[in-house]
């Protein structure tokens, strides 16, 4: 009946609103750690150090474990995505979708294959 469908629609809308509120609250919660108070330039340097460390250790496997740092919190993701130097290395066996994501992030920096 229309009333049941309308009720389900209202519930779905409310769920979306609550999920949005939860994301905002998690962002607030994640903004309190001391590491998130570092200037983006310093955090970018930390990410670059992690990148070069992982690159040396896992070069033969072309693994990009450092990319997991972009999944810690929104702040880290924003800083890492904005650091073009992190996105300049490519491996021949990388998935095409990954390359399409990485290429624009490298901005105008020289690429390394």
Coordinates of C-alpha atoms in Angstrom, one line a residue:
X1 CA 0.0 0.0 0.0
X2 CA 1.1 3.6 -0.5
X3 CA 1.4 4.2 3.2
X4 CA 3.8 1.3 3.7
X5 CA 5.9 2.5 0.7
X6 CA 5.9 6.0 2.0
X7 CA 7.0 4.8 5.5
X8 CA 9.8 2.7 4.0
X9 CA 10.9 5.8 2.0
X10 CA 10.9 7.9 5.2
X11 CA 13.0 5.3 7.0
X12 CA 15.5 5.1 4.2
X13 CA 15.8 8.9 4.1
X14 CA 16.3 8.9 7.9
X15 CA 19.0 6.2 7.7
X16 CA 20.9 8.4 5.1
X17 CA 20.6 11.4 7.4
X18 CA 21.9 9.4 10.3
X19 CA 24.8 8.0 8.3
X20 CA 25.7 11.5 7.3
X21 CA 25.7 12.6 10.9
X22 CA 27.8 9.7 11.9
X23 CA 30.4 10.6 9.2
X24 CA 30.5 14.2 10.6
X25 CA 30.9 12.9 14.2
X26 CA 33.7 10.6 13.1
X27 CA 35.5 13.4 11.4
X28 CA 35.3 15.5 14.6
X29 CA 36.5 12.5 16.6
X30 CA 39.4 11.9 14.3
X31 CA 40.5 15.6 14.3
X32 CA 41.5 15.5 17.9
X33 CA 44.7 13.3 17.7
X34 CA 47.9 15.3 17.9
X35 CA 49.2 13.9 14.6
X36 CA 46.2 15.6 12.9
X37 CA 47.4 18.9 14.2
X38 CA 50.6 18.7 12.1
X39 CA 50.7 21.1 9.1
X40 CA 49.8 19.3 5.9
X41 CA 53.3 20.0 4.6
X42 CA 54.9 18.0 7.4
X43 CA 52.3 15.2 7.2
X44 CA 53.1 15.0 3.4
X45 CA 56.8 14.6 4.2
X46 CA 55.9 11.7 6.6
X47 CA 53.9 10.1 3.8
X48 CA 56.7 10.6 1.3
X49 CA 59.1 8.9 3.8
X50 CA 56.7 6.0 4.2
X51 CA 56.4 5.8 0.4
X52 CA 60.2 5.7 -0.2
X53 CA 60.6 3.1 2.6
X54 CA 58.0 0.9 1.2
X55 CA 59.2 1.4 -2.3
X56 CA 62.7 0.1 -1.3
X57 CA 61.4 -2.9 0.6
X58 CA 58.7 -4.0 -1.8
X59 CA 60.0 -2.8 -5.2
X60 CA 60.2 -6.2 -6.7
X61 CA 56.5 -6.9 -5.9
X62 CA 55.3 -3.5 -7.0
X63 CA 53.2 -3.3 -3.8
X64 CA 51.9 0.0 -2.7
X65 CA 51.2 -0.6 1.0
X66 CA 51.8 3.1 1.7
X67 CA 48.4 3.8 0.0
X68 CA 46.7 2.3 3.1
X69 CA 47.7 5.5 4.9
X70 CA 45.0 7.2 2.7
X71 CA 42.4 5.1 4.4
X72 CA 43.1 6.1 8.0
X73 CA 40.9 9.2 8.2
X74 CA 39.6 11.9 6.0
X75 CA 42.3 14.4 7.0
X76 CA 45.1 11.9 6.1
X77 CA 43.4 11.1 2.8
X78 CA 43.0 14.7 1.8
X79 CA 46.7 15.4 2.6
X80 CA 48.0 12.4 0.8
X81 CA 45.7 13.0 -2.3
X82 CA 47.0 16.5 -2.4
X83 CA 50.7 15.5 -2.3
X84 CA 51.5 15.1 -6.0
X85 CA 54.9 13.6 -5.3
X86 CA 53.2 10.5 -3.9
X87 CA 51.6 9.8 -7.2
X88 CA 54.5 9.9 -9.6
X89 CA 55.6 6.2 -9.6
X90 CA 54.0 3.6 -11.9
X91 CA 54.7 -0.1 -12.4
X92 CA 54.0 -1.9 -15.6
X93 CA 51.8 -4.4 -13.9
X94 CA 49.5 -1.9 -12.2
X95 CA 45.8 -2.2 -12.9
X96 CA 44.6 0.3 -15.5
X97 CA 42.0 1.7 -13.1
X98 CA 44.7 2.4 -10.5
X99 CA 46.8 4.2 -13.1
X100 CA 43.8 6.3 -14.2
X101 CA 43.4 7.3 -10.5
X102 CA 47.0 8.1 -9.9
X103 CA 47.8 10.0 -13.1
X104 CA 45.8 13.2 -12.3
X105 CA 47.0 13.2 -8.8
X106 CA 50.6 13.5 -9.9
X107 CA 49.7 16.9 -11.4
X108 CA 52.6 18.2 -13.6
X109 CA 55.4 16.4 -11.8
X110 CA 57.7 14.0 -13.8
X111 CA 56.6 10.4 -13.8
X112 CA 58.7 7.4 -13.0
X113 CA 57.9 4.0 -14.6

